[in-house]
Amino acid sequence: MSESATPKTSRWALWLPLAFFGAFVGLVAWNLIHPASSDVPSRFVGQPLPQFDLPAAAEGRPGLSRADMANGKPKLLNVFASWCVPCAAESAQLAQLAAAGVEVDGIAIRDHKADLAVFLQRNGNPYARIGSDDVSAVQLAIGSSGVPESFVIDGKGVIRHQHIGVIMPDDVPKLLAKLQDAGR
Amino acid sequence: MIAEFGLAALWLAAALALLQLLAGALSLTSGGEGFGGVVRPVAIVQGILSLAAFAALVLVFSQTDLSVKLVVENSHSAKPMLYKIAGAWGNHEGSMLLWVTIMGLAGGFVALVERRLPEKTMLATLAGQAFVSLGFYAFLLFASNPFARLATPPAEGNGLNPLLQDPGLAFHPPTLYIGYVGLSIAFSFAIGALITREVSPAFARAMRPWVLGAWIFLTLGITAGSFWAYYELGWGGWWFWDPVENASLMPWLAATALLHSCSVLAARNALRAWTVMLGVVAFSMSMVGTFLVRSGILTSVHAFAVDPKRGSFILVLLAIYIGGALTLFALRAATVTEGERFAVTSRESGLVFNNVMLSSVLGIVLIGTLYPLLTEAMGEKVSVGPPYFNPMAALFVVPMLLVLMVGPLLRWRQDNVGRIRKGLIVPAALLVVGVMVAIVIAPGKVLPILGLALAPALAVASLLPLRGRELRRVKLPLWGMVVAHFGIAVSLFGMASDSAFTVEKLVAVPVGGTVDVGPWQVKLGSLEPVAGPNWTALEAELQASYSGATPTMLHPQSRSFWTPPQQTNESALLTRWNGQLYTVLGEQAEDGRWQLRLWWKPFVSLIWLGGALIALGGLLALLGRVWSDLRRIIARGKIADRREGMGR
C-alpha cells in the first residue's frame, strides 16, 4: 500500500495553466473588441412580410397591404399608436427620415380614427400610408411585441432590420444606412 | 483640500510601491543586498498612505462635497450618514481605492510581523506585492481617479442606487474585498517562493494565517451577500449563479483548496508545486472576477460600472500579473520537487481528493461563467443557469462530502480503514436512513434528496475527530476544523430543505382577506403610507399566525426612492426555529385587490447560519495558529534576530 502519490509532473504540463490563461485572455479580448449587441436578433429578419391588407386608419392617407410594401423601393415600416406616449417622442426623427427621402409607412395598432387624427395633427404626419391593425394581427405576424417599433423592408417586401423602441436622434443615420443597404 | 490631500497620498503611495518593487528586486541581486533594509519600512508607510487616501475619500463623502465628481454621481445630501459613508465604496472608483488600500495594508502588515521565512523570500514577496499594487495604483490614477473635481459643482448629487441602501450591504463590499484582496498575499508569497525556490513547510506555515484571514472574510462576504440578495431583491432565492456571485465563489473555492493543501505542505512537506499553483490561482480568480464584472462583457445584475475602456486596462493588468506568475511557475515548478510520498489511505490522500474536487467545481463554475462569451464569439446568445450549475457542481461536491466524513479521521502518511471503521457506523447508518426518509418525503427531487440525506450524516461525522479526546485539551485549529465542517452540514441541510419543501403563493388579496401558505394563515390587515429620510412607501400590515396560533405582525413595503427615482420591494421576514415566512407586497390590481407573494421556507436560515459557522471555524483555526505562532516567536525571538542579522 505504498504507491507514490503524485507522479513527477512532466515539463510541458507545467505550461498548461499558462496556455489556459492565454485562451481566456484571447476570448475576453475578442469580446471586448466586439461588444455584445444588446438587441435580441429577431427570427423575422430575412423573412418576407406575410400577406396582409389593412384599411386606411386616417383621412387623406391610403391603407397598407403587402403589395404596397413590395414595389421595388426600400421603406421604413413604423408600428405605432396614438395612445403610445413614446411614439410621440420619435415623431421628429420620423420626420427627419421622411425629409431624407425615405418612404415611411405606418401601422396604427388598436387605434381610433379620431384619436389618431389628433395625434397626427399634434406630432406631424410623416407617413405615406397608414394601415389600421385593430387586433394586432399584422403586428404579431411580423414579430413586433410592442410600440413603437420600426422595420426596414427592402423592395421585395423582405424584413431586413427590426428597430425596437423609440427611434432616438442618433439612430437616424443607422437606419438610413440600413435602408441604403436594403436598396442594393 | 481633503480631495487633494487624498490624491497626493495616493500618488505618494504609488511612488513608494515603485520604490518597494525596485529595492526588493535589487536586494535579490548579488551586490544589491543593501537595498533590502528599506523594503519593510517602505511597505508599512505605503500601507498607511493608502489608508490615508481612503480615509480622505470617506471624509469627502461624509461631508457630501459636491465639487467632487464621484460624490455628485453617487451621493446626495439627504442620504442617511451610513449610506453616505458606504457610498464611498459603492461605486467603481471608490471600490478600486478600497482594493489598493487593502493591498497596501496587507503588504504593510506582512512587512511588520512576518519574520518566519528567510529574509530573501520575504523581500521577493514584498516586491511582488508592490508590483501587483503598482498596476492598480496606475489604474486608479490614470483611468479611475476618485478625487476628480468638477469645475461647476451642482446643487445636489444623484444619489445611491436604492437597492444598495441597506445596512447589510453597506458592509458587504468591504468584507468581500478584504477577502479578495487579502488573497494577494498568498499570490505574492507564491511568487516570492518561486523566485527564491523556497517552497517548504515553513512557507506553508507562514502563508496559512494570511490565507485563513482572507478566507474568513470571503466566507462572511459571500454569506452576507447571499442573505442580502435573498431579502432585498424580493425574489425569495438565495443564489442565482449570477456572474458576480460566481466571481466571488471562484476565489473562495481556490482559497478553500489552498487552505487544505497548505496543511499538507505544512505537516508533511508534500503537494509543493500544487500549493504554490493554488496560491497563484486564488488571487488570479479575484482579479478575473473583478475584470468580468467591471468590463461589462458579462451581463449581470451587478453590472454597476460597465466601461469597456476600463475593461481593457484591467485585462492588460491581468495579462501581466497572471501571465507573469504562470510563466514563472512553469519555469520554476520543475525545480520544485514533489516532496514526501504517502499511501492511498492517508490524511494526505483525503486532502488531495478534496483539492481535486474543489478544483473541479472551480472549473465547472468558470466554464459556466465564460460559456456565454464563447458562444457570443460564435454568434449565438445563450445563458447558463441552475440547470447546468446545480447538477454539475453536485457531481463533484457529493463525492467530496462523502470523503469529508472519513478524511479528517485518517492519520498522516499511512492508515488503514479498519482502525476508523467503528466510528463511521453511526454516520453510515444515518446516511442510509436519510436517503430512505428523503425519498419518501421529497420524492423525485434528486439533489434535495442527496442534500437531506448527506447533511445529518456529515454533521455527525464532522464531530468524530473529537471522539475519545478530552475536550478541554483539544487545540483551537482542530475545533476550527470541526466547527467549519459542521457548518457545511448545517448549510447543506438549509439548501436542500429550501429547495425540497418551499411553499410559494402568488395571490391577489382584498384588504381583510386571508391566504394559507404552508402552515401559516396570513391576513392582509391594512395598508398605510410611511415615509423615510429619502423615500416614501406603502406599508402593508400582515397578520400571520402559525397553525391558528396568536398572529404576529409583518410589515412588507413597496418603497419609492426619489433620488434616483426607483421602486423597491422591502420584504418582511418572520423567522421561526423551523423556517422563515417571507412576504412581499406587490402592486394593486385593477379591482382593488393587492398582490402578495408569500413563501414558507422550512429551515432556510440554516444556509446562512452554516455559512457563519464555517467562518467561525476559520476564525478559531486562525486564533489557534496565531496564538501558537506568537508563543513560538516570543520563545525564538532572539534566535530569529540573530539569523536575520546573518542573512544580510
mmCIF file of C-alpha atoms in Angstrom, chain B residues 387-554:
data_model
loop_
_atom_site.group_PDB
_atom_site.id
_atom_site.type_symbol
_atom_site.label_atom_id
_atom_site.label_comp_id
_atom_site.label_asym_id
_atom_site.label_seq_id
_atom_site.Cartn_x
_atom_site.Cartn_y
_atom_site.Cartn_z
ATOM 1 C CA PRO B 387 -29.855 23.507 -14.786
ATOM 2 C CA TYR B 388 -26.154 23.397 -15.651
ATOM 3 C CA PHE B 389 -24.538 24.571 -12.419
ATOM 4 C CA ASN B 390 -26.527 22.600 -9.861
ATOM 5 C CA PRO B 391 -26.058 19.051 -11.173
ATOM 6 C CA MET B 392 -22.538 19.658 -12.448
ATOM 7 C CA ALA B 393 -21.379 21.091 -9.122
ATOM 8 C CA ALA B 394 -23.164 18.304 -7.226
ATOM 9 C CA LEU B 395 -21.285 15.758 -9.321
ATOM 10 C CA PHE B 396 -18.108 16.787 -7.500
ATOM 11 C CA VAL B 397 -19.474 18.150 -4.232
ATOM 12 C CA VAL B 398 -21.278 14.944 -3.254
ATOM 13 C CA PRO B 399 -18.180 12.689 -3.506
ATOM 14 C CA MET B 400 -16.176 15.385 -1.738
ATOM 15 C CA LEU B 401 -18.623 15.451 1.187
ATOM 16 C CA LEU B 402 -18.578 11.655 1.372
ATOM 17 C CA VAL B 403 -14.793 11.673 1.649
ATOM 18 C CA LEU B 404 -15.040 14.575 4.106
ATOM 19 C CA MET B 405 -16.738 12.198 6.548
ATOM 20 C CA VAL B 406 -13.686 9.942 6.541
ATOM 21 C CA GLY B 407 -10.714 12.174 5.703
ATOM 22 C CA PRO B 408 -10.252 14.038 8.993
ATOM 23 C CA LEU B 409 -10.220 10.715 10.875
ATOM 24 C CA LEU B 410 -7.274 9.351 8.892
ATOM 25 C CA ARG B 411 -3.680 9.558 10.045
ATOM 26 C CA TRP B 412 -0.962 11.280 8.075
ATOM 27 C CA ARG B 413 1.210 9.236 5.705
ATOM 28 C CA GLN B 414 -0.456 5.833 6.070
ATOM 29 C CA ASP B 415 -3.531 4.425 7.754
ATOM 30 C CA ASN B 416 -5.999 1.597 7.385
ATOM 31 C CA VAL B 417 -9.737 1.871 7.187
ATOM 32 C CA GLY B 418 -10.209 -0.875 9.782
ATOM 33 C CA ARG B 419 -8.992 1.426 12.526
ATOM 34 C CA ILE B 420 -11.689 4.028 11.986
ATOM 35 C CA ARG B 421 -14.469 1.673 10.874
ATOM 36 C CA LYS B 422 -16.224 1.670 14.224
ATOM 37 C CA GLY B 423 -16.648 5.421 14.397
ATOM 38 C CA LEU B 424 -18.177 5.529 10.944
ATOM 39 C CA ILE B 425 -21.060 3.181 11.769
ATOM 40 C CA VAL B 426 -23.324 5.976 13.026
ATOM 41 C CA PRO B 427 -22.855 8.333 10.049
ATOM 42 C CA ALA B 428 -23.150 5.456 7.595
ATOM 43 C CA ALA B 429 -26.400 4.300 9.184
ATOM 44 C CA LEU B 430 -27.671 7.892 9.224
ATOM 45 C CA LEU B 431 -26.828 8.200 5.547
ATOM 46 C CA VAL B 432 -28.793 5.078 4.608
ATOM 47 C CA VAL B 433 -31.794 6.058 6.752
ATOM 48 C CA GLY B 434 -31.503 9.613 5.457
ATOM 49 C CA VAL B 435 -31.702 8.521 1.822
ATOM 50 C CA MET B 436 -34.774 6.400 2.538
ATOM 51 C CA VAL B 437 -36.559 9.113 4.511
ATOM 52 C CA ALA B 438 -35.662 11.778 1.966
ATOM 53 C CA ILE B 439 -37.007 9.688 -0.921
ATOM 54 C CA VAL B 440 -40.299 9.349 0.916
ATOM 55 C CA ILE B 441 -40.739 12.988 1.954
ATOM 56 C CA ALA B 442 -39.311 14.648 -1.182
ATOM 57 C CA PRO B 443 -39.931 12.144 -3.950
ATOM 58 C CA GLY B 444 -38.327 12.706 -7.328
ATOM 59 C CA LYS B 445 -36.069 15.608 -6.314
ATOM 60 C CA VAL B 446 -32.619 14.132 -6.734
ATOM 61 C CA LEU B 447 -30.397 16.937 -5.454
ATOM 62 C CA PRO B 448 -32.547 17.819 -2.417
ATOM 63 C CA ILE B 449 -32.707 14.110 -1.521
ATOM 64 C CA LEU B 450 -28.916 13.886 -1.643
ATOM 65 C CA GLY B 451 -28.595 17.014 0.451
ATOM 66 C CA LEU B 452 -31.156 15.974 3.058
ATOM 67 C CA ALA B 453 -29.558 12.543 3.379
ATOM 68 C CA LEU B 454 -25.953 13.759 3.457
ATOM 69 C CA ALA B 455 -26.404 16.621 5.902
ATOM 70 C CA PRO B 456 -27.208 14.687 9.126
ATOM 71 C CA ALA B 457 -24.563 12.051 8.393
ATOM 72 C CA LEU B 458 -21.996 14.750 7.684
ATOM 73 C CA ALA B 459 -22.978 16.646 10.840
ATOM 74 C CA VAL B 460 -22.276 13.588 12.964
ATOM 75 C CA ALA B 461 -19.139 12.635 11.037
ATOM 76 C CA SER B 462 -17.734 16.149 11.367
ATOM 77 C CA LEU B 463 -17.792 15.749 15.163
ATOM 78 C CA LEU B 464 -15.963 12.404 15.085
ATOM 79 C CA PRO B 465 -12.421 13.843 15.190
ATOM 80 C CA LEU B 466 -13.291 14.914 18.761
ATOM 81 C CA ARG B 467 -14.166 11.342 19.757
ATOM 82 C CA GLY B 468 -12.007 9.958 22.524
ATOM 83 C CA ARG B 469 -10.352 13.308 23.204
ATOM 84 C CA GLU B 470 -10.543 15.365 26.343
ATOM 85 C CA LEU B 471 -12.493 18.332 25.007
ATOM 86 C CA ARG B 472 -10.786 20.914 27.199
ATOM 87 C CA ARG B 473 -7.401 19.985 25.759
ATOM 88 C CA VAL B 474 -8.445 19.951 22.113
ATOM 89 C CA LYS B 475 -6.415 22.579 20.270
ATOM 90 C CA LEU B 476 -8.151 25.525 18.616
ATOM 91 C CA PRO B 477 -7.292 24.593 14.985
ATOM 92 C CA LEU B 478 -8.977 21.217 15.480
ATOM 93 C CA TRP B 479 -12.045 22.950 16.942
ATOM 94 C CA GLY B 480 -11.936 25.220 13.915
ATOM 95 C CA MET B 481 -11.964 22.306 11.512
ATOM 96 C CA VAL B 482 -14.810 20.582 13.336
ATOM 97 C CA VAL B 483 -16.937 23.740 13.503
ATOM 98 C CA ALA B 484 -16.334 24.578 9.836
ATOM 99 C CA HIS B 485 -17.168 21.068 8.641
ATOM 100 C CA PHE B 486 -20.252 21.029 10.865
ATOM 101 C CA GLY B 487 -21.194 24.367 9.302
ATOM 102 C CA ILE B 488 -21.098 22.758 5.857
ATOM 103 C CA ALA B 489 -23.593 20.154 7.029
ATOM 104 C CA VAL B 490 -25.854 22.851 8.525
ATOM 105 C CA SER B 491 -25.749 24.953 5.385
ATOM 106 C CA LEU B 492 -26.322 21.941 3.141
ATOM 107 C CA PHE B 493 -29.411 20.984 5.135
ATOM 108 C CA GLY B 494 -30.794 24.500 4.727
ATOM 109 C CA MET B 495 -30.209 24.461 0.966
ATOM 110 C CA ALA B 496 -31.772 21.035 0.494
ATOM 111 C CA SER B 497 -34.723 21.821 2.733
ATOM 112 C CA ASP B 498 -35.355 25.125 0.962
ATOM 113 C CA SER B 499 -35.440 23.533 -2.467
ATOM 114 C CA ALA B 500 -37.421 20.477 -1.340
ATOM 115 C CA PHE B 501 -40.092 21.979 0.902
ATOM 116 C CA THR B 502 -40.605 25.640 -0.024
ATOM 117 C CA VAL B 503 -44.239 26.588 -0.500
ATOM 118 C CA GLU B 504 -44.866 29.597 -2.733
ATOM 119 C CA LYS B 505 -48.061 31.626 -3.138
ATOM 120 C CA LEU B 506 -48.630 34.497 -5.544
ATOM 121 C CA VAL B 507 -52.103 35.831 -4.885
ATOM 122 C CA ALA B 508 -54.273 38.919 -5.141
ATOM 123 C CA VAL B 509 -55.995 39.608 -1.814
ATOM 124 C CA PRO B 510 -58.547 42.246 -0.793
ATOM 125 C CA VAL B 511 -57.898 44.100 2.464
ATOM 126 C CA GLY B 512 -59.134 41.779 5.190
ATOM 127 C CA GLY B 513 -58.585 38.672 3.054
ATOM 128 C CA THR B 514 -56.657 35.618 4.264
ATOM 129 C CA VAL B 515 -54.201 33.345 2.444
ATOM 130 C CA ASP B 516 -52.867 29.949 3.503
ATOM 131 C CA VAL B 517 -49.205 29.282 2.825
ATOM 132 C CA GLY B 518 -47.783 26.083 4.284
ATOM 133 C CA PRO B 519 -48.726 26.000 7.978
ATOM 134 C CA TRP B 520 -49.397 29.758 8.045
ATOM 135 C CA GLN B 521 -52.574 31.805 7.709
ATOM 136 C CA VAL B 522 -51.723 35.301 6.518
ATOM 137 C CA LYS B 523 -54.333 38.074 6.730
ATOM 138 C CA LEU B 524 -53.895 41.377 4.895
ATOM 139 C CA GLY B 525 -54.811 43.814 7.682
ATOM 140 C CA SER B 526 -54.346 47.301 6.313
ATOM 141 C CA LEU B 527 -52.163 49.477 4.087
ATOM 142 C CA GLU B 528 -50.566 52.663 5.372
ATOM 143 C CA PRO B 529 -48.269 55.196 3.757
ATOM 144 C CA VAL B 530 -44.970 55.694 5.625
ATOM 145 C CA ALA B 531 -42.010 57.970 4.953
ATOM 146 C CA GLY B 532 -38.272 57.592 5.461
ATOM 147 C CA PRO B 533 -35.366 60.042 5.085
ATOM 148 C CA ASN B 534 -35.219 59.708 1.280
ATOM 149 C CA TRP B 535 -38.176 57.524 0.405
ATOM 150 C CA THR B 536 -41.895 57.065 0.843
ATOM 151 C CA ALA B 537 -43.558 53.701 0.992
ATOM 152 C CA LEU B 538 -46.820 51.906 1.139
ATOM 153 C CA GLU B 539 -46.671 49.509 4.053
ATOM 154 C CA ALA B 540 -48.931 46.526 4.453
ATOM 155 C CA GLU B 541 -49.791 45.076 7.813
ATOM 156 C CA LEU B 542 -49.934 41.301 7.616
ATOM 157 C CA GLN B 543 -51.197 39.197 10.474
ATOM 158 C CA ALA B 544 -49.512 35.832 10.231
ATOM 159 C CA SER B 545 -50.487 33.003 12.507
ATOM 160 C CA TYR B 546 -48.808 29.621 12.645
ATOM 161 C CA SER B 547 -51.460 26.861 12.579
ATOM 162 C CA GLY B 548 -54.020 29.132 14.250
ATOM 163 C CA ALA B 549 -51.733 30.483 16.983
ATOM 164 C CA THR B 550 -51.702 34.161 18.060
ATOM 165 C CA PRO B 551 -50.848 36.232 14.995
ATOM 166 C CA THR B 552 -47.551 38.056 14.541
ATOM 167 C CA MET B 553 -47.386 41.302 12.567
ATOM 168 C CA LEU B 554 -45.294 41.664 9.431
#
